[in-house]
């Protein structure tokens, strides 16, 4: 393995490395050409397709999940953001289905990735399916500002406000970190693509307080600002089957390296809150993962990542396992939600901890949130048990609904705990609204008892239906039911169309047999 990497770095005896360098030179030359500058200027000046959502979805597996997302976007959140859907081949989308999507979820446009013009300065014959589809879609999108979403994302609210986030306006991109912090990106990638390690350091600065590798289920980018970055991102992903993915996990960190290749490593940025998690107990999972892994995780399995916006509020759920499947007829069963997951926890319990006995990895805190969610409190005094539960959940980043009545009655407790000066600072700085700013920091991210050992405390979780994020799962369930009905209806449309085509052919072959039988062309047979 060491010799293999050495060959990659110096290129000795390796023709594919020469091909990589050749196309790197071609992309660099194109980015310095008049052709590219004119294209980029036209994008900056266009007055249509200002901003929108880009999705990669098609086929029996991914299209139903996209329908759930579109249903929530249009009918739950009333979002007017236009959508572009990219797929690969006739087996993943037909004209009838696309027409139905446009009619139901417009404004919406769709593109077969195979039929889009392929740039002559990029490696021909590159794989377009799978991970590479996402950077390809961003390169081919018509939007000036694009929000790429995996089709298994569940939105808690309309994401349009994210385009106006101050740092997005300034830097033109937002990425989200994953639960793992190290080991997913090999340092060898930087010299291999022609960059020095100062670029790596600059990219790590952009990963905020928590040096996580990227999680590309959602990507925001201003194409009018970073069209050159997207060219480099596709360059890297066009070599996905020719060893670029050996350096990293899929497309995720190719975007960061692309910023480096464009000379913009200083502009790359992550949302400064790691993801929380949604877990299901082994008893209710419906399948059996590896026994050793489940023991290491305390019989809890990660079903999805909860991602936050730039203000520290829950924005979306990305289902990393247990995706929505229409044939199942219902949403997967999810049980608990956690605060943002410390790097120390995920690396130990989901990574390198021992697989022997059952671990105490998550403590489920069964606070009865409904007790203190109401406005009426007895005798206008602070119920200490309720306050302790509420403030613990808030300051540990679990997205509970804010209770201003409880905060008012317990103001004295806050003063006693923090002191009047600090308590006023908490209130005046808006930390009551965004307690993540209290709880989530670099020290929290590395809570271990010295060295590389188990975290000091188990990760806390609460039943999902005790949190404001529960609305995401209610929306998902609604979307699954609706998508199933839509899919069944669409299947009938496709069946009728096929029957019509068969009858038309038979009509020609039999000299008008079907017409003579008096059977309408659109009827079922």
XYZ file of C-alpha atoms in Angstrom:
525
model
C 0.000 0.000 0.000
C 2.810 2.428 0.811
C 4.459 1.684 -2.518
C 1.142 2.220 -4.309
C 0.772 5.670 -2.779
C 4.385 6.459 -3.633
C 3.704 5.619 -7.261
C 0.652 7.827 -7.200
C 2.641 10.753 -5.936
C 5.566 10.564 -8.313
C 3.677 9.038 -11.233
C 6.368 6.469 -11.995
C 5.210 3.667 -14.272
C 1.562 4.647 -13.985
C -0.181 5.713 -17.185
C -3.401 6.664 -15.431
C -1.503 9.269 -13.386
C -0.329 10.843 -16.611
C -3.936 10.919 -17.822
C -4.929 12.644 -14.591
C -2.218 15.266 -15.029
C -3.137 15.774 -18.681
C -6.751 16.539 -17.874
C -5.778 18.691 -14.929
C -3.833 20.813 -17.417
C -6.787 20.854 -19.824
C -9.169 22.060 -17.104
C -6.701 24.731 -15.976
C -6.315 25.928 -19.576
C -10.080 26.034 -20.054
C -10.557 28.091 -16.883
C -8.106 30.650 -18.297
C -9.821 30.732 -21.697
C -12.048 33.433 -23.166
C -14.748 30.786 -23.618
C -14.991 30.127 -19.890
C -14.821 33.803 -18.932
C -17.707 34.583 -21.288
C -19.736 31.697 -19.886
C -19.037 32.801 -16.316
C -19.925 36.429 -17.071
C -23.206 35.311 -18.652
C -24.062 33.329 -15.513
C -23.311 36.310 -13.272
C -25.550 38.572 -15.356
C -28.502 36.228 -15.908
C -31.788 37.404 -14.392
C -33.609 34.054 -14.421
C -33.036 30.873 -12.403
C -31.735 32.940 -9.502
C -31.852 30.199 -6.878
C -33.299 26.752 -6.414
C -33.003 23.156 -5.254
C -31.026 20.523 -7.168
C -31.760 16.819 -6.687
C -30.389 13.574 -8.056
C -33.256 11.096 -8.178
C -34.666 8.456 -10.482
C -35.730 4.854 -10.608
C -37.761 2.712 -8.253
C -35.461 3.229 -5.276
C -34.777 6.958 -5.298
C -37.805 8.486 -7.013
C -40.293 7.635 -4.206
C -37.956 9.316 -1.712
C -37.794 12.385 -3.940
C -41.593 12.479 -4.045
C -41.706 12.563 -0.243
C -39.249 15.472 -0.203
C -41.173 17.343 -2.907
C -44.472 16.742 -1.138
C -43.114 18.221 2.094
C -41.461 21.117 0.266
C -44.594 22.178 -1.610
C -47.509 21.203 0.627
C -46.106 21.405 4.161
C -43.720 24.334 3.806
C -45.379 26.054 0.815
C -41.951 26.658 -0.683
C -41.842 28.306 -4.093
C -38.203 27.468 -4.748
C -37.832 25.946 -8.231
C -36.437 22.423 -8.427
C -34.178 20.616 -10.886
C -34.078 16.804 -10.932
C -31.250 14.877 -12.593
C -31.371 11.172 -13.405
C -29.451 8.649 -15.499
C -31.102 6.835 -18.381
C -34.582 5.942 -19.572
C -34.936 3.253 -16.933
C -34.882 5.937 -14.202
C -37.458 8.363 -15.633
C -40.074 8.385 -18.399
C -41.958 11.273 -19.954
C -45.233 10.440 -18.213
C -43.628 10.438 -14.776
C -41.722 13.655 -15.449
C -44.885 15.350 -16.700
C -46.719 14.292 -13.537
C -43.902 15.648 -11.353
C -43.957 18.968 -13.206
C -47.715 19.270 -12.906
C -47.801 18.421 -9.219
C -44.601 19.999 -7.916
C -43.727 22.803 -10.330
C -41.781 24.885 -10.922
C -39.682 21.811 -11.743
C -37.391 20.815 -14.590
C -35.726 17.480 -15.272
C -32.590 16.373 -17.077
C -31.182 13.015 -18.159
C -27.511 13.240 -17.147
C -26.449 11.150 -20.144
C -27.966 13.567 -22.651
C -26.372 16.757 -21.363
C -23.449 18.148 -23.384
C -20.177 16.781 -22.078
C -17.261 19.263 -21.846
C -14.363 18.380 -24.127
C -11.803 19.458 -21.518
C -12.937 16.716 -19.086
C -12.186 12.983 -19.046
C -14.555 11.291 -21.531
C -16.631 8.291 -20.521
C -16.655 9.200 -16.813
C -19.183 7.547 -14.535
C -22.266 9.740 -14.016
C -24.256 7.510 -11.649
C -23.873 7.321 -7.881
C -21.725 9.848 -6.024
C -20.466 11.614 -9.192
C -24.026 12.510 -10.199
C -24.166 15.261 -7.561
C -21.157 17.353 -8.654
C -22.214 16.743 -12.266
C -25.698 18.092 -11.499
C -24.262 21.184 -9.805
C -22.010 21.833 -12.788
C -24.924 21.469 -15.223
C -27.569 23.313 -13.171
C -29.070 26.544 -14.506
C -29.363 28.180 -11.078
C -27.059 30.988 -10.022
C -27.365 29.763 -6.436
C -28.058 26.084 -5.848
C -29.022 24.038 -2.795
C -28.184 20.406 -3.563
C -30.291 17.959 -1.527
C -30.154 14.183 -1.476
C -33.578 12.732 -2.167
C -33.642 11.087 1.299
C -33.560 14.485 3.035
C -36.583 15.537 5.101
C -36.897 19.312 5.509
C -38.189 20.811 8.731
C -38.904 24.147 7.038
C -38.553 26.021 3.788
C -34.784 26.349 3.209
C -35.061 29.553 1.125
C -33.824 31.712 4.027
C -30.436 29.970 3.888
C -29.578 31.793 0.659
C -29.649 35.072 2.600
C -27.372 33.897 5.420
C -24.610 36.491 5.926
C -21.682 34.103 5.435
C -23.301 32.549 2.389
C -23.619 35.996 0.833
C -19.958 36.622 1.643
C -18.352 33.283 0.760
C -20.891 31.672 -1.534
C -20.980 28.191 -0.021
C -22.154 26.126 2.916
C -21.186 22.554 3.700
C -22.157 20.365 6.628
C -19.884 18.124 8.663
C -20.432 14.411 9.208
C -20.221 12.540 12.507
C -16.626 11.406 11.952
C -13.712 13.755 12.301
C -10.609 11.972 11.064
C -9.560 9.100 8.885
C -11.888 9.648 5.942
C -9.581 11.899 3.896
C -5.989 10.839 3.255
C -3.402 13.599 3.231
C -1.842 12.071 0.114
C -4.637 13.547 -1.989
C -3.198 17.058 -1.747
C 0.251 16.458 -3.300
C -1.358 14.004 -5.700
C -3.606 16.701 -7.199
C -0.796 19.269 -7.113
C -1.544 21.107 -3.857
C 0.650 21.635 -0.799
C -0.378 20.982 2.763
C -1.067 24.651 3.502
C -4.204 24.155 1.384
C -5.271 21.308 3.663
C -4.757 23.565 6.682
C -6.805 26.361 5.104
C -9.643 23.946 4.323
C -9.568 22.680 7.894
C -9.930 26.269 9.095
C -13.114 26.469 7.047
C -14.436 23.393 8.824
C -15.015 25.651 11.858
C -14.509 24.469 15.433
C -15.174 20.851 14.493
C -12.820 19.324 11.968
C -15.224 16.838 10.387
C -15.097 15.476 6.910
C -17.919 16.735 4.717
C -21.403 15.225 4.532
C -22.664 15.872 1.001
C -26.335 15.025 1.505
C -26.771 18.793 1.340
C -24.529 21.366 -0.331
C -25.119 25.074 -0.908
C -23.071 26.908 -3.515
C -23.252 30.183 -5.386
C -22.486 29.028 -8.924
C -22.063 32.605 -10.141
C -19.274 32.987 -7.578
C -17.733 29.506 -7.795
C -18.257 28.117 -11.277
C -14.522 27.411 -11.405
C -14.801 25.354 -8.210
C -17.540 23.228 -9.796
C -15.349 22.612 -12.831
C -12.621 21.308 -10.528
C -15.159 19.295 -8.514
C -16.282 17.509 -11.651
C -12.665 16.998 -12.715
C -11.989 15.133 -9.461
C -15.194 13.113 -9.616
C -14.664 12.237 -13.271
C -11.722 10.193 -11.962
C -13.863 8.508 -9.286
C -13.276 5.052 -10.754
C -9.630 5.841 -11.392
C -8.587 6.083 -7.731
C -9.644 9.591 -6.519
C -12.191 7.880 -4.273
C -9.343 5.852 -2.800
C -8.301 9.030 -1.002
C -11.716 9.880 0.442
C -15.242 8.579 0.870
C -17.113 9.354 -2.341
C -17.743 12.905 -3.485
C -17.910 14.370 0.014
C -14.526 16.083 0.352
C -13.902 16.465 -3.362
C -15.694 19.804 -3.051
C -13.189 21.060 -0.485
C -10.244 19.903 -2.605
C -11.888 21.644 -5.576
C -11.883 24.913 -3.626
C -8.170 24.347 -3.117
C -7.571 23.731 -6.831
C -9.434 26.958 -7.622
C -7.218 28.900 -5.206
C -10.158 29.487 -2.872
C -9.415 27.278 0.124
C -9.851 30.334 2.358
C -13.506 30.630 1.250
C -14.570 27.039 2.007
C -16.838 26.801 5.077
C -18.872 24.385 7.182
C -21.919 25.100 9.318
C -20.514 25.489 12.834
C -22.736 22.838 14.448
C -22.099 19.086 14.025
C -25.049 16.822 13.228
C -27.276 15.245 15.824
C -28.523 11.709 15.406
C -31.761 9.763 15.200
C -31.410 6.221 16.494
C -33.528 3.076 16.568
C -33.128 0.213 19.021
C -32.138 -3.159 17.644
C -35.454 -4.585 18.881
C -37.358 -2.334 16.456
C -34.900 -2.035 13.606
C -36.338 -4.704 11.344
C -32.952 -6.121 10.355
C -29.834 -7.313 12.158
C -26.545 -5.457 11.741
C -23.287 -7.066 12.773
C -23.516 -8.192 16.386
C -20.183 -6.716 17.446
C -21.055 -3.314 16.032
C -24.437 -3.290 17.772
C -22.838 -4.167 21.122
C -20.366 -1.351 20.654
C -23.262 1.069 20.056
C -25.341 -0.190 22.941
C -27.897 -1.755 20.580
C -28.699 1.652 19.074
C -28.457 2.059 15.298
C -28.033 5.428 13.576
C -30.949 5.972 11.166
C -30.422 9.604 10.217
C -28.424 12.785 10.792
C -30.084 15.939 12.068
C -28.452 18.994 10.499
C -28.658 22.574 11.723
C -28.806 25.949 10.024
C -26.306 28.762 10.488
C -28.211 29.974 13.595
C -28.094 26.606 15.362
C -31.708 25.613 14.675
C -32.750 22.263 13.198
C -33.010 22.496 9.414
C -33.339 18.958 8.081
C -33.010 15.234 8.604
C -30.793 13.229 6.268
C -31.676 9.562 6.381
C -28.366 7.751 6.075
C -29.948 4.314 6.612
C -33.528 3.127 6.675
C -34.528 5.374 3.783
C -38.174 5.873 2.889
C -39.497 3.057 0.706
C -42.962 3.382 -0.758
C -43.630 -0.389 -0.966
C -43.287 -0.578 2.825
C -46.375 1.627 3.158
C -45.045 3.486 6.199
C -42.075 5.477 7.393
C -39.247 3.619 9.151
C -39.564 3.499 12.909
C -37.347 6.047 14.643
C -37.148 6.300 18.426
C -34.724 8.799 19.920
C -33.007 12.007 18.924
C -29.674 13.193 20.299
C -27.881 16.517 20.453
C -24.999 17.159 18.044
C -22.779 14.103 18.324
C -19.310 14.708 19.787
C -16.420 13.523 17.673
C -15.123 11.548 20.644
C -18.416 9.616 20.875
C -18.720 8.675 17.209
C -15.059 7.730 16.870
C -15.259 5.463 19.935
C -18.713 3.887 19.782
C -19.177 3.895 15.999
C -15.522 3.642 15.048
C -12.641 2.219 17.020
C -14.028 1.174 20.394
C -13.921 -2.483 21.473
C -16.511 -4.927 20.188
C -16.881 -7.142 23.241
C -19.554 -6.490 25.820
C -22.627 -4.313 25.530
C -21.619 -0.662 25.846
C -23.415 2.124 27.703
C -23.327 4.398 24.684
C -26.608 6.346 24.881
C -28.648 7.354 27.936
C -32.307 7.895 27.098
C -33.732 10.634 29.305
C -37.469 10.090 29.536
C -38.448 13.574 30.586
C -42.156 14.200 30.228
C -41.826 17.303 28.103
C -45.590 17.763 27.914
C -45.623 18.590 31.642
C -43.862 21.885 31.179
C -44.789 22.772 27.616
C -48.067 24.401 28.668
C -48.446 28.072 29.655
C -50.067 27.485 33.058
C -47.690 26.747 35.934
C -48.788 26.152 39.534
C -48.572 29.176 41.863
C -46.402 31.101 39.412
C -43.285 29.491 40.881
C -40.467 27.629 39.239
C -40.988 23.835 39.164
C -37.398 22.789 39.730
C -37.725 19.304 38.233
C -39.241 20.731 35.065
C -36.659 23.520 34.884
C -33.742 21.132 35.317
C -35.097 18.879 32.599
C -35.818 21.777 30.264
C -32.529 23.618 30.693
C -30.519 20.395 30.482
C -32.144 19.492 27.179
C -31.763 23.009 25.796
C -28.126 23.400 26.747
C -27.242 19.937 25.481
C -28.498 20.868 22.046
C -31.563 18.636 21.945
C -34.054 20.619 19.823
C -36.879 21.081 22.304
C -39.530 23.745 21.832
C -38.674 26.927 23.696
C -40.896 27.626 26.753
C -40.705 31.337 27.579
C -43.213 30.979 30.419
C -41.003 28.483 32.210
C -37.966 30.702 31.580
C -39.786 33.659 33.137
C -40.769 31.775 36.282
C -37.298 30.269 36.650
C -35.279 33.424 36.016
C -34.112 33.379 39.631
C -32.800 29.842 39.209
C -30.812 30.929 36.188
C -29.369 33.817 38.242
C -28.486 31.445 41.073
C -26.797 28.972 38.749
C -24.774 31.412 36.653
C -24.777 34.574 38.743
C -26.775 37.708 37.796
C -24.113 39.044 35.412
C -23.677 35.819 33.459
C -27.420 35.145 33.476
C -28.090 38.576 31.965
C -25.412 37.932 29.383
C -27.137 34.675 28.440
C -30.455 36.461 28.036
C -29.100 39.534 26.264
C -26.937 37.551 23.856
C -29.919 35.521 22.700
C -28.500 32.335 24.156
C -31.894 31.371 25.498
C -33.039 31.138 21.892
C -29.887 29.364 20.735
C -28.500 27.351 23.658
C -26.264 25.393 21.291
C -23.880 28.311 21.584
C -23.475 27.406 25.245
C -23.178 23.669 24.830
C -21.301 22.945 21.635
C -17.604 23.799 21.594
C -14.242 22.219 20.925
C -13.886 20.906 24.501
C -17.252 19.186 24.255
C -16.203 17.641 20.939
C -13.242 15.865 22.580
C -14.720 14.698 25.890
C -12.399 11.845 26.741
C -10.599 10.870 29.924
C -7.180 11.686 28.564
C -5.666 10.161 25.458
C -7.790 8.120 23.076
C -10.279 6.509 25.446
C -14.028 6.214 25.868
C -15.909 9.519 26.218
C -16.474 10.744 29.769
C -20.259 10.525 29.520
C -22.721 8.578 27.392
C -24.517 10.530 24.705
C -27.936 11.751 25.820
C -31.068 11.131 23.812
C -34.772 11.759 24.302
C -37.829 10.162 22.691
C -38.328 11.738 19.331
C -41.920 12.805 19.937
C -40.800 15.025 22.830
C -39.055 17.472 20.512
C -39.954 20.113 17.978
C -38.183 18.021 15.340
C -41.055 15.536 15.591
C -42.821 17.551 12.891
C -40.217 16.306 10.397
C -41.245 12.722 11.023
C -44.949 13.543 10.874
C -44.317 15.234 7.531
C -42.330 12.248 6.332
C -45.146 9.853 7.232
C -47.614 12.030 5.329
C -45.257 12.112 2.384
C -44.868 8.335 2.339
C -48.618 7.764 2.305
C -49.131 10.338 -0.422
C -46.201 9.073 -2.480
C -47.589 5.552 -2.368
C -50.929 6.756 -3.729
C -49.171 8.828 -6.386
C -46.991 5.891 -7.422
C -49.991 3.594 -7.725
C -51.811 6.189 -9.817
C -48.773 6.725 -12.006
C -48.414 2.970 -12.482
C -51.943 2.927 -13.885
C -51.050 5.790 -16.228
C -48.013 3.911 -17.486
C -50.017 0.688 -17.847
C -52.709 2.469 -19.873
C -50.082 4.048 -22.084
C -48.468 0.675 -22.729
C -51.859 -0.895 -23.408
C -52.632 1.902 -25.834
C -49.337 1.353 -27.620
C -49.966 -2.403 -27.837
C -53.465 -1.855 -29.219
C -52.174 0.638 -31.769
C -49.649 -1.904 -33.027
C -52.276 -4.654 -33.086
C -54.654 -2.356 -34.922
C -52.118 -1.956 -37.702
C -51.260 -5.656 -37.727
C -54.867 -6.879 -37.773
C -56.333 -4.385 -40.175
C -58.366 -2.454 -37.622
C -59.441 -5.366 -35.388
C -59.586 -3.230 -32.201
C -61.544 -0.456 -33.902
C -63.977 -2.996 -35.319
C -64.479 -4.389 -31.808
C -65.454 -0.902 -30.652
C -62.749 -0.721 -27.992
C -61.606 2.882 -27.224
C -57.853 3.367 -27.571
C -57.561 4.562 -23.979
C -59.483 1.698 -22.407
C -58.007 -1.089 -20.310
C -58.010 -4.579 -21.781
